[in-house]
PDB file of C-alpha atoms in Angstrom:
ATOM      1  CA  MET A1307      53.000  79.330 214.609  1.00 48.00           C
ATOM      2  CA  SER A1308      55.765  81.638 213.575  1.00 50.00           C
ATOM      3  CA  GLN A1309      53.628  84.293 214.437  1.00 54.00           C
ATOM      4  CA  THR A1310      53.647  83.206 217.976  1.00 65.00           C
ATOM      5  CA  ASN A1311      57.502  82.327 218.245  1.00 69.00           C
ATOM      6  CA  SER A1312      57.574  85.872 217.049  1.00 73.00           C
ATOM      7  CA  GLU A1313      55.565  87.008 219.921  1.00 74.00           C
ATOM      8  CA  VAL A1314      57.443  84.955 222.555  1.00 74.00           C
ATOM      9  CA  ILE A1315      60.944  86.446 221.354  1.00 74.00           C
ATOM     10  CA  SER A1316      59.448  89.690 221.405  1.00 76.00           C
ATOM     11  CA  GLN A1317      58.444  89.435 224.833  1.00 74.00           C
ATOM     12  CA  VAL A1318      61.183  88.006 226.088  1.00 73.00           C
ATOM     13  CA  GLN A1319      63.452  90.908 224.512  1.00 72.00           C
ATOM     14  CA  ILE A1320      60.897  93.163 226.484  1.00 74.00           C
ATOM     15  CA  ASN A1321      61.284  91.330 229.614  1.00 72.00           C
ATOM     16  CA  GLN A1322      65.174  91.530 229.257  1.00 70.00           C
ATOM     17  CA  LYS A1323      65.164  95.159 228.541  1.00 70.00           C
ATOM     18  CA  ALA A1324      62.834  95.899 231.590  1.00 68.00           C
ATOM     19  CA  SER A1325      64.954  93.862 233.780  1.00 69.00           C
ATOM     20  CA  THR A1326      68.040  95.441 232.901  1.00 67.00           C
ATOM     21  CA  ARG A1327      66.529  98.892 233.258  1.00 67.00           C
ATOM     22  CA  SER A1328      65.462  97.448 237.335  1.00 69.00           C
ATOM     23  CA  LYS A1329      69.222  96.546 237.667  1.00 73.00           C
ATOM     24  CA  LEU A1330      71.078  99.293 236.263  1.00 73.00           C
ATOM     25  CA  PRO A1331      70.166 101.428 239.375  1.00 77.00           C
ATOM     26  CA  LYS A1332      71.820  98.689 241.591  1.00 81.00           C
ATOM     27  CA  ILE A1333      74.858  98.606 239.565  1.00 84.00           C
ATOM     28  CA  ILE A1334      75.564 102.355 239.508  1.00 85.00           C
ATOM     29  CA  LEU A1335      75.132 102.026 243.271  1.00 87.00           C
ATOM     30  CA  ARG A1336      77.585  99.196 243.530  1.00 88.00           C
ATOM     31  CA  SER A1337      79.930 100.985 240.961  1.00 88.00           C
ATOM     32  CA  LEU A1338      79.896 104.224 243.222  1.00 91.00           C
ATOM     33  CA  ARG A1339      80.257 101.827 246.320  1.00 91.00           C
ATOM     34  CA  TYR A1340      83.509 100.554 245.034  1.00 92.00           C
ATOM     35  CA  LEU A1341      84.593 103.672 243.687  1.00 94.00           C
ATOM     36  CA  VAL A1342      84.261 105.236 247.109  1.00 94.00           C
ATOM     37  CA  LEU A1343      85.680 102.215 248.835  1.00 93.00           C
ATOM     38  CA  THR A1344      88.385 102.337 246.681  1.00 94.00           C
ATOM     39  CA  VAL A1345      89.069 105.856 247.087  1.00 94.00           C
ATOM     40  CA  ILE A1346      89.487 105.530 250.834  1.00 94.00           C
ATOM     41  CA  ALA A1347      91.248 102.614 250.537  1.00 92.00           C
ATOM     42  CA  ALA A1348      94.151 104.728 248.680  1.00 91.00           C
ATOM     43  CA  ALA A1349      93.954 107.498 251.221  1.00 92.00           C
ATOM     44  CA  LEU A1350      94.470 105.248 253.928  1.00 91.00           C
ATOM     45  CA  LEU A1351      97.282 103.593 251.837  1.00 91.00           C
ATOM     46  CA  LEU A1352      99.126 106.662 251.154  1.00 91.00           C
ATOM     47  CA  PRO A1353     101.164 107.004 254.095  1.00 90.00           C
ATOM     48  CA  LEU A1354     102.631 103.609 253.863  1.00 90.00           C
ATOM     49  CA  VAL A1355     103.606 104.198 249.991  1.00 91.00           C
ATOM     50  CA  TRP A1356     105.014 107.156 250.731  1.00 90.00           C
ATOM     51  CA  THR A1357     107.224 105.626 253.613  1.00 90.00           C
ATOM     52  CA  ILE A1358     108.313 102.738 251.178  1.00 90.00           C
ATOM     53  CA  SER A1359     109.026 105.780 249.119  1.00 90.00           C
ATOM     54  CA  ALA A1360     111.413 107.351 251.496  1.00 89.00           C
ATOM     55  CA  SER A1361     113.221 104.437 252.429  1.00 88.00           C
ATOM     56  CA  LEU A1362     114.556 104.257 248.869  1.00 90.00           C
ATOM     57  CA  LYS A1363     115.488 108.229 248.754  1.00 86.00           C
ATOM     58  CA  PRO A1364     118.241 110.051 249.823  1.00 84.00           C
ATOM     59  CA  SER A1365     117.714 112.125 252.844  1.00 79.00           C
ATOM     60  CA  SER A1366     117.863 115.468 250.454  1.00 80.00           C
ATOM     61  CA  GLU A1367     114.490 113.943 248.649  1.00 82.00           C
ATOM     62  CA  ILE A1368     112.683 112.578 251.286  1.00 82.00           C
ATOM     63  CA  PHE A1369     110.729 116.187 252.420  1.00 83.00           C
ATOM     64  CA  SER A1370     110.945 117.961 248.587  1.00 81.00           C
ATOM     65  CA  VAL A1371     108.376 119.757 247.632  1.00 81.00           C
ATOM     66  CA  PRO A1372     106.472 118.726 245.381  1.00 83.00           C
ATOM     67  CA  ILE A1373     106.468 115.365 246.734  1.00 81.00           C
ATOM     68  CA  GLN A1374     108.659 113.164 244.492  1.00 83.00           C
ATOM     69  CA  TRP A1375     107.277 109.780 244.738  1.00 83.00           C
ATOM     70  CA  ILE A1376     109.877 107.700 242.291  1.00 86.00           C
ATOM     71  CA  PRO A1377     113.295 108.212 243.914  1.00 84.00           C
ATOM     72  CA  SER A1378     115.785 109.702 241.202  1.00 82.00           C
ATOM     73  CA  GLU A1379     118.208 107.418 242.696  1.00 82.00           C
ATOM     74  CA  PHE A1380     117.237 104.123 244.597  1.00 86.00           C
ATOM     75  CA  LYS A1381     119.108 103.774 247.953  1.00 85.00           C
ATOM     76  CA  TRP A1382     118.777  99.877 248.292  1.00 87.00           C
ATOM     77  CA  ASP A1383     121.767 100.779 250.782  1.00 86.00           C
ATOM     78  CA  ASN A1384     119.165 102.125 253.734  1.00 86.00           C
ATOM     79  CA  TYR A1385     118.457  98.584 254.257  1.00 88.00           C
ATOM     80  CA  SER A1386     121.701  97.328 254.479  1.00 87.00           C
ATOM     81  CA  ARG A1387     123.393  99.798 256.380  1.00 84.00           C
ATOM     82  CA  VAL A1388     119.834  99.216 258.910  1.00 83.00           C
ATOM     83  CA  LEU A1389     121.441  95.810 259.408  1.00 84.00           C
ATOM     84  CA  SER A1390     125.011  96.171 259.706  1.00 85.00           C
ATOM     85  CA  ILE A1391     125.036  99.517 261.734  1.00 82.00           C
ATOM     86  CA  PHE A1392     121.456  99.776 263.453  1.00 82.00           C
ATOM     87  CA  PRO A1393     120.923  96.882 266.228  1.00 87.00           C
ATOM     88  CA  MET A1394     117.968  95.607 264.674  1.00 85.00           C
ATOM     89  CA  PHE A1395     118.010  92.126 266.014  1.00 88.00           C
ATOM     90  CA  GLN A1396     118.926  93.033 269.576  1.00 91.00           C
ATOM     91  CA  TYR A1397     116.071  95.491 269.534  1.00 92.00           C
ATOM     92  CA  SER A1398     113.685  93.339 267.713  1.00 92.00           C
ATOM     93  CA  ALA A1399     114.306  90.473 270.706  1.00 94.00           C
ATOM     94  CA  ASN A1400     113.777  93.014 273.303  1.00 94.00           C
ATOM     95  CA  THR A1401     110.689  94.090 272.071  1.00 94.00           C
ATOM     96  CA  LEU A1402     109.738  90.430 271.631  1.00 94.00           C
ATOM     97  CA  ILE A1403     110.502  89.689 275.258  1.00 95.00           C
ATOM     98  CA  ILE A1404     108.111  92.497 276.284  1.00 95.00           C
ATOM     99  CA  THR A1405     105.558  91.569 273.333  1.00 95.00           C
ATOM    100  CA  ILE A1406     105.194  87.488 274.603  1.00 95.00           C
ATOM    101  CA  SER A1407     104.973  88.170 278.196  1.00 95.00           C
ATOM    102  CA  ALA A1408     102.562  91.085 277.818  1.00 94.00           C
ATOM    103  CA  ILE A1409      99.997  88.578 275.799  1.00 95.00           C
ATOM    104  CA  ILE A1410     100.829  85.633 277.865  1.00 95.00           C
ATOM    105  CA  GLY A1411      99.263  88.230 280.900  1.00 94.00           C
ATOM    106  CA  GLN A1412      96.728  89.493 279.132  1.00 94.00           C
ATOM    107  CA  VAL A1413      95.288  86.561 277.655  1.00 94.00           C
ATOM    108  CA  LEU A1414      95.472  84.695 281.318  1.00 94.00           C
ATOM    109  CA  SER A1415      94.096  87.225 282.850  1.00 94.00           C
ATOM    110  CA  SER A1416      90.980  88.325 280.549  1.00 93.00           C
ATOM    111  CA  VAL A1417      90.135  84.663 280.323  1.00 93.00           C
ATOM    112  CA  CYS A1418      90.220  84.301 284.046  1.00 93.00           C
ATOM    113  CA  VAL A1419      88.599  87.317 285.086  1.00 93.00           C
ATOM    114  CA  ALA A1420      86.198  86.939 282.391  1.00 92.00           C
ATOM    115  CA  TYR A1421      85.311  83.549 283.280  1.00 92.00           C
ATOM    116  CA  GLY A1422      84.567  84.591 286.943  1.00 91.00           C
ATOM    117  CA  PHE A1423      82.092  87.078 286.042  1.00 90.00           C
ATOM    118  CA  ALA A1424      80.222  85.561 283.567  1.00 89.00           C
ATOM    119  CA  ARG A1425      79.586  81.774 285.310  1.00 88.00           C
ATOM    120  CA  PHE A1426      79.796  82.912 289.237  1.00 86.00           C
ATOM    121  CA  ARG A1427      77.237  84.571 290.961  1.00 84.00           C
ATOM    122  CA  HIS A1428      78.011  87.509 294.070  1.00 83.00           C
ATOM    123  CA  PRO A1429      75.523  90.278 294.914  1.00 85.00           C
ATOM    124  CA  LEU A1430      77.928  92.724 293.960  1.00 85.00           C
ATOM    125  CA  ALA A1431      78.933  91.257 290.524  1.00 85.00           C
ATOM    126  CA  ASN A1432      77.216  93.281 288.637  1.00 86.00           C
ATOM    127  CA  VAL A1433      78.652  96.541 290.261  1.00 90.00           C
ATOM    128  CA  VAL A1434      82.009  95.520 289.967  1.00 90.00           C
ATOM    129  CA  PHE A1435      81.593  94.920 286.481  1.00 89.00           C
ATOM    130  CA  LEU A1436      79.841  98.375 285.731  1.00 90.00           C
ATOM    131  CA  LEU A1437      83.240  99.665 287.785  1.00 91.00           C
ATOM    132  CA  VAL A1438      85.670  97.443 285.252  1.00 88.00           C
ATOM    133  CA  LEU A1439      84.067  98.872 282.298  1.00 87.00           C
ATOM    134  CA  ALA A1440      84.496 102.359 283.610  1.00 89.00           C
ATOM    135  CA  THR A1441      87.980 102.044 283.700  1.00 87.00           C
ATOM    136  CA  MET A1442      87.745 102.232 279.803  1.00 86.00           C
ATOM    137  CA  MET A1443      87.156 106.095 279.749  1.00 86.00           C
ATOM    138  CA  ILE A1444      90.053 106.600 282.120  1.00 84.00           C
ATOM    139  CA  PRO A1445      92.388 108.175 279.531  1.00 84.00           C
ATOM    140  CA  GLY A1446      96.084 106.310 279.415  1.00 81.00           C
ATOM    141  CA  GLN A1447      97.554 109.800 280.258  1.00 83.00           C
ATOM    142  CA  VAL A1448      95.834 110.121 283.552  1.00 86.00           C
ATOM    143  CA  THR A1449      97.587 107.236 285.301  1.00 87.00           C
ATOM    144  CA  MET A1450     100.907 107.707 283.353  1.00 89.00           C
ATOM    145  CA  ILE A1451     102.535 110.221 286.430  1.00 90.00           C
ATOM    146  CA  PRO A1452     101.670 107.916 289.525  1.00 90.00           C
ATOM    147  CA  GLN A1453     102.225 104.743 287.467  1.00 91.00           C
ATOM    148  CA  PHE A1454     105.818 106.209 286.851  1.00 92.00           C
ATOM    149  CA  LEU A1455     105.862 107.003 291.002  1.00 94.00           C
ATOM    150  CA  MET A1456     104.571 103.693 291.618  1.00 94.00           C
ATOM    151  CA  PHE A1457     106.875 101.987 289.872  1.00 93.00           C
ATOM    152  CA  LYS A1458     109.912 104.116 290.677  1.00 93.00           C
ATOM    153  CA  GLU A1459     108.816 103.273 294.421  1.00 93.00           C
ATOM    154  CA  PHE A1460     109.186  99.499 293.268  1.00 93.00           C
ATOM    155  CA  GLY A1461     112.652 100.034 292.052  1.00 92.00           C
ATOM    156  CA  TRP A1462     111.402  98.597 288.842  1.00 93.00           C
ATOM    157  CA  ILE A1463     112.953 102.219 286.307  1.00 93.00           C
ATOM    158  CA  ASN A1464     115.191 100.894 283.653  1.00 92.00           C
ATOM    159  CA  THR A1465     113.871  97.422 283.433  1.00 93.00           C
ATOM    160  CA  TYR A1466     111.246  95.706 281.564  1.00 94.00           C
ATOM    161  CA  LEU A1467     108.532  95.130 284.559  1.00 94.00           C
ATOM    162  CA  PRO A1468     106.577  98.131 284.090  1.00 94.00           C
ATOM    163  CA  LEU A1469     106.116  97.384 280.556  1.00 94.00           C
ATOM    164  CA  ILE A1470     105.421  93.240 281.147  1.00 94.00           C
ATOM    165  CA  VAL A1471     103.479  93.513 284.633  1.00 94.00           C
ATOM    166  CA  PRO A1472     100.431  95.550 284.005  1.00 92.00           C
ATOM    167  CA  ASN A1473      99.847  93.547 281.270  1.00 92.00           C
ATOM    168  CA  PHE A1474      98.832  90.377 284.154  1.00 93.00           C
ATOM    169  CA  PHE A1475      95.691  92.817 285.271  1.00 91.00           C
ATOM    170  CA  ALA A1476      93.112  92.622 282.410  1.00 88.00           C
ATOM    171  CA  ALA A1477      91.934  95.203 280.095  1.00 89.00           C
ATOM    172  CA  ALA A1478      88.507  95.761 280.514  1.00 90.00           C
ATOM    173  CA  ILE A1479      87.512  95.778 276.751  1.00 90.00           C
ATOM    174  CA  ASN A1480      89.328  92.136 276.511  1.00 90.00           C
ATOM    175  CA  ILE A1481      87.173  91.234 279.656  1.00 92.00           C
ATOM    176  CA  PHE A1482      83.615  92.518 278.251  1.00 90.00           C
ATOM    177  CA  LEU A1483      84.417  90.578 274.632  1.00 89.00           C
ATOM    178  CA  LEU A1484      85.376  87.264 276.405  1.00 91.00           C
ATOM    179  CA  ARG A1485      82.409  87.448 279.096  1.00 90.00           C
ATOM    180  CA  GLN A1486      79.587  88.399 276.662  1.00 88.00           C
ATOM    181  CA  PHE A1487      81.174  85.504 274.765  1.00 88.00           C
ATOM    182  CA  ILE A1488      81.078  83.114 277.488  1.00 90.00           C
ATOM    183  CA  MET A1489      77.530  83.733 278.569  1.00 88.00           C
ATOM    184  CA  GLY A1490      76.444  82.940 275.310  1.00 86.00           C
ATOM    185  CA  ILE A1491      77.850  79.484 275.983  1.00 86.00           C
ATOM    186  CA  PRO A1492      75.084  77.092 277.538  1.00 88.00           C
ATOM    187  CA  LYS A1493      75.684  76.380 281.126  1.00 86.00           C
ATOM    188  CA  GLU A1494      74.608  72.757 280.277  1.00 86.00           C
ATOM    189  CA  LEU A1495      78.062  71.423 279.036  1.00 86.00           C
ATOM    190  CA  ASP A1496      79.643  73.095 282.746  1.00 85.00           C
ATOM    191  CA  GLU A1497      77.159  70.847 284.453  1.00 86.00           C
ATOM    192  CA  SER A1498      77.839  67.662 282.534  1.00 87.00           C
ATOM    193  CA  ALA A1499      81.300  68.408 282.956  1.00 86.00           C
ATOM    194  CA  LYS A1500      80.799  68.615 286.751  1.00 86.00           C
ATOM    195  CA  MET A1501      78.669  65.343 286.581  1.00 87.00           C
ATOM    196  CA  ASP A1502      82.173  63.851 285.217  1.00 84.00           C
ATOM    197  CA  GLY A1503      83.970  65.347 288.161  1.00 84.00           C
ATOM    198  CA  CYS A1504      85.455  68.326 286.518  1.00 86.00           C
ATOM    199  CA  SER A1505      86.586  70.922 288.390  1.00 88.00           C
ATOM    200  CA  SER A1506      86.149  75.016 287.811  1.00 86.00           C
ATOM    201  CA  PHE A1507      89.660  75.703 286.436  1.00 88.00           C
ATOM    202  CA  GLY A1508      88.929  72.195 284.359  1.00 89.00           C
ATOM    203  CA  ILE A1509      85.708  73.492 282.909  1.00 90.00           C
ATOM    204  CA  LEU A1510      87.678  76.568 281.860  1.00 90.00           C
ATOM    205  CA  THR A1511      90.613  75.104 280.202  1.00 89.00           C
ATOM    206  CA  ARG A1512      88.873  72.315 278.648  1.00 89.00           C
ATOM    207  CA  ILE A1513      85.740  73.691 277.681  1.00 88.00           C
ATOM    208  CA  ILE A1514      84.979  76.998 278.063  1.00 90.00           C
ATOM    209  CA  ALA A1515      88.941  78.591 276.620  1.00 89.00           C
ATOM    210  CA  PRO A1516      88.980  76.393 273.692  1.00 90.00           C
ATOM    211  CA  MET A1517      85.550  77.674 272.213  1.00 89.00           C
ATOM    212  CA  CYS A1518      86.785  81.436 273.152  1.00 88.00           C
ATOM    213  CA  LYS A1519      89.584  80.899 270.219  1.00 87.00           C
ATOM    214  CA  PRO A1520      88.389  83.569 267.734  1.00 86.00           C
ATOM    215  CA  ILE A1521      88.060  85.930 270.944  1.00 88.00           C
ATOM    216  CA  ILE A1522      91.471  85.008 272.107  1.00 91.00           C
ATOM    217  CA  ILE A1523      93.068  85.137 269.112  1.00 89.00           C
ATOM    218  CA  THR A1524      92.033  88.848 268.464  1.00 88.00           C
ATOM    219  CA  ILE A1525      93.169  89.703 271.830  1.00 90.00           C
ATOM    220  CA  MET A1526      96.452  88.285 271.086  1.00 91.00           C
ATOM    221  CA  ILE A1527      96.620  90.047 268.093  1.00 89.00           C
ATOM    222  CA  TRP A1528      95.839  93.535 269.139  1.00 85.00           C
ATOM    223  CA  THR A1529      98.337  92.982 272.223  1.00 92.00           C
ATOM    224  CA  PHE A1530     100.848  92.273 269.985  1.00 93.00           C
ATOM    225  CA  ASN A1531     100.157  95.258 267.617  1.00 91.00           C
ATOM    226  CA  ALA A1532      99.943  97.406 271.095  1.00 92.00           C
ATOM    227  CA  ASN A1533     103.248  95.923 272.654  1.00 93.00           C
ATOM    228  CA  TRP A1534     105.290  95.818 269.682  1.00 92.00           C
ATOM    229  CA  ASN A1535     104.448  99.330 268.126  1.00 90.00           C
ATOM    230  CA  ASP A1536     104.416 101.010 271.757  1.00 91.00           C
ATOM    231  CA  PHE A1537     107.082 103.857 271.868  1.00 91.00           C
ATOM    232  CA  MET A1538     105.673 106.075 275.314  1.00 91.00           C
ATOM    233  CA  GLY A1539     106.246 102.901 277.594  1.00 92.00           C
ATOM    234  CA  PRO A1540     109.555 101.987 276.704  1.00 92.00           C
ATOM    235  CA  LEU A1541     110.542 105.834 276.569  1.00 92.00           C
ATOM    236  CA  ILE A1542     109.354 106.416 280.088  1.00 93.00           C
ATOM    237  CA  TYR A1543     110.995 103.567 281.866  1.00 93.00           C
ATOM    238  CA  LEU A1544     113.830 102.559 279.665  1.00 92.00           C
ATOM    239  CA  ASN A1545     117.114 104.379 280.160  1.00 90.00           C
ATOM    240  CA  ASP A1546     120.160 102.078 278.733  1.00 89.00           C
ATOM    241  CA  PRO A1547     120.379 101.597 275.020  1.00 88.00           C
ATOM    242  CA  ASP A1548     120.724  97.957 275.618  1.00 90.00           C
ATOM    243  CA  LYS A1549     117.231  97.289 276.912  1.00 91.00           C
ATOM    244  CA  PHE A1550     115.756  99.891 274.017  1.00 92.00           C
ATOM    245  CA  THR A1551     112.739  98.343 271.980  1.00 92.00           C
ATOM    246  CA  LEU A1552     112.432  98.504 268.373  1.00 91.00           C
ATOM    247  CA  GLN A1553     110.363 101.600 268.334  1.00 90.00           C
ATOM    248  CA  LEU A1554     112.377 103.530 270.747  1.00 90.00           C
ATOM    249  CA  GLY A1555     115.598 102.247 269.244  1.00 88.00           C
ATOM    250  CA  ILE A1556     114.359 103.858 265.829  1.00 87.00           C
ATOM    251  CA  TYR A1557     113.812 107.095 267.635  1.00 87.00           C
ATOM    252  CA  SER A1558     117.195 106.857 268.487  1.00 83.00           C
ATOM    253  CA  LEU A1559     118.325 107.144 264.970  1.00 80.00           C
ATOM    254  CA  ASN A1560     116.930 110.815 265.006  1.00 76.00           C
ATOM    255  CA  ALA A1561     120.107 113.117 265.138  1.00 60.00           C
ATOM    256  CA  GLY A1562     122.284 110.239 265.845  1.00 58.00           C
ATOM    257  CA  GLN A1563     125.363 110.601 264.002  1.00 55.00           C
ATOM    258  CA  GLN A1564     126.969 114.520 264.311  1.00 55.00           C
ATOM    259  CA  GLY A1565     123.214 115.542 264.554  1.00 60.00           C
ATOM    260  CA  ILE A1566     122.415 114.848 261.313  1.00 65.00           C
ATOM    261  CA  THR A1567     119.273 112.859 260.797  1.00 75.00           C
ATOM    262  CA  ASP A1568     119.701 109.882 258.461  1.00 80.00           C
ATOM    263  CA  TYR A1569     115.983 109.985 257.443  1.00 84.00           C
ATOM    264  CA  GLY A1570     116.499 107.237 254.770  1.00 84.00           C
ATOM    265  CA  MET A1571     117.713 104.548 257.223  1.00 85.00           C
ATOM    266  CA  MET A1572     115.258 105.966 259.732  1.00 87.00           C
ATOM    267  CA  PHE A1573     112.479 104.777 257.081  1.00 89.00           C
ATOM    268  CA  ALA A1574     114.129 101.530 256.155  1.00 89.00           C
ATOM    269  CA  ALA A1575     113.946 100.903 260.292  1.00 89.00           C
ATOM    270  CA  THR A1576     110.219 101.467 260.237  1.00 89.00           C
ATOM    271  CA  LEU A1577     109.417  99.602 257.600  1.00 90.00           C
ATOM    272  CA  LEU A1578     111.487  96.352 258.801  1.00 90.00           C
ATOM    273  CA  ALA A1579     109.934  96.682 261.772  1.00 90.00           C
ATOM    274  CA  LEU A1580     106.364  96.605 260.599  1.00 89.00           C
ATOM    275  CA  ILE A1581     107.222  93.081 258.927  1.00 89.00           C
ATOM    276  CA  PRO A1582     106.081  90.998 262.081  1.00 89.00           C
ATOM    277  CA  THR A1583     102.845  92.861 262.252  1.00 87.00           C
ATOM    278  CA  LEU A1584     101.915  92.477 258.693  1.00 86.00           C
ATOM    279  CA  LEU A1585     102.953  88.956 259.058  1.00 88.00           C
ATOM    280  CA  LEU A1586     101.011  88.162 262.095  1.00 86.00           C
ATOM    281  CA  PHE A1587      97.953  89.678 260.681  1.00 81.00           C
ATOM    282  CA  ALA A1588      98.130  87.784 257.465  1.00 83.00           C
ATOM    283  CA  VAL A1589      98.218  84.450 259.544  1.00 83.00           C
ATOM    284  CA  GLY A1590      95.547  85.301 261.849  1.00 78.00           C
ATOM    285  CA  GLN A1591      93.446  87.503 259.855  1.00 76.00           C
ATOM    286  CA  LYS A1592      90.511  84.597 259.446  1.00 76.00           C
ATOM    287  CA  TYR A1593      90.523  84.380 263.349  1.00 75.00           C
ATOM    288  CA  PHE A1594      90.871  88.188 263.992  1.00 72.00           C
ATOM    289  CA  MET A1595      87.967  89.070 261.265  1.00 72.00           C
ATOM    290  CA  SER A1596      86.162  86.128 263.268  1.00 71.00           C
ATOM    291  CA  GLY A1597      86.510  87.691 266.315  1.00 66.00           C
ATOM    292  CA  ILE A1598      85.538  91.107 265.377  1.00 64.00           C
ATOM    293  CA  LYS A1599      82.070  90.119 263.882  1.00 65.00           C
ATOM    294  CA  LEU A1600      81.566  88.269 267.434  1.00 63.00           C
ATOM    295  CA  GLY A1601      82.446  91.168 269.168  1.00 57.00           C
ATOM    296  CA  GLY A1602      80.150  93.460 267.037  1.00 55.00           C
ATOM    297  CA  ALA A1603      77.501  91.101 267.522  1.00 55.00           C
ATOM    298  CA  LEU A1604      78.146  91.034 270.952  1.00 52.00           C
ATOM    299  CA  LYS A1605      78.263  94.825 271.789  1.00 47.00           C
ATOM    300  CA  GLY A1606      75.060  95.099 269.856  1.00 43.00           C
TER     301      GLY A1606
END
């Protein structure tokens, strides 16, 4: 009996060793994977770390070679001077007006257009949809000058209208994502709603739009990101410093006083401008990731 037990124990040990040997390649592969991801994440975070370091340095140390990651003297007053000298709140409010208007315009127009493509039949619907998708291939630089000339004719230069109104014409990528998602919603829901006396607008607002919540939040986040960080649009259309957006205002710090750029204050302002984007992503991360997954699944 004791010999039998010894054999059993020996067999168990042999099985454990075999199991460990079979798991070893997977453990090594997983470790390598985490190592590669860690290196990539560190590389992506490096510019942010450099900016944080630069925001706490005197200007003379920021561009020193080799890079001095830890400041010799922490210049915390870079942040206090930004808030006292730089009209941070005014520029933030200007940017917020444009960004919120753009989000409203982009969401409303995208949902309505996508709903039309997904639910209403027309002989030319697919052709028009392909033309809409084809607009994604046109670089923004191609339409920059014609748009400027058109808005100049409208008398919209030095106003927020050129930065807001185009967002009320849905972006092609948003239409595509929403249309594909809506087409996956059973039409029986529409028919049941119609039998209860619901109109097409009611079906859109009460049934379709709530079900598109992850995609809509994703669109809201990247519309916020695009407009909050937009530099080129305000640079082209805004002349009055009182109407400057945050990004344009930060740029105006370049060579501000007596032709000398206070880079420490400039980087401090840049980091402060980054806070709303990070907060929004933290709050909407769950929906954003869900929307990206749905978008990827729909594309496949």
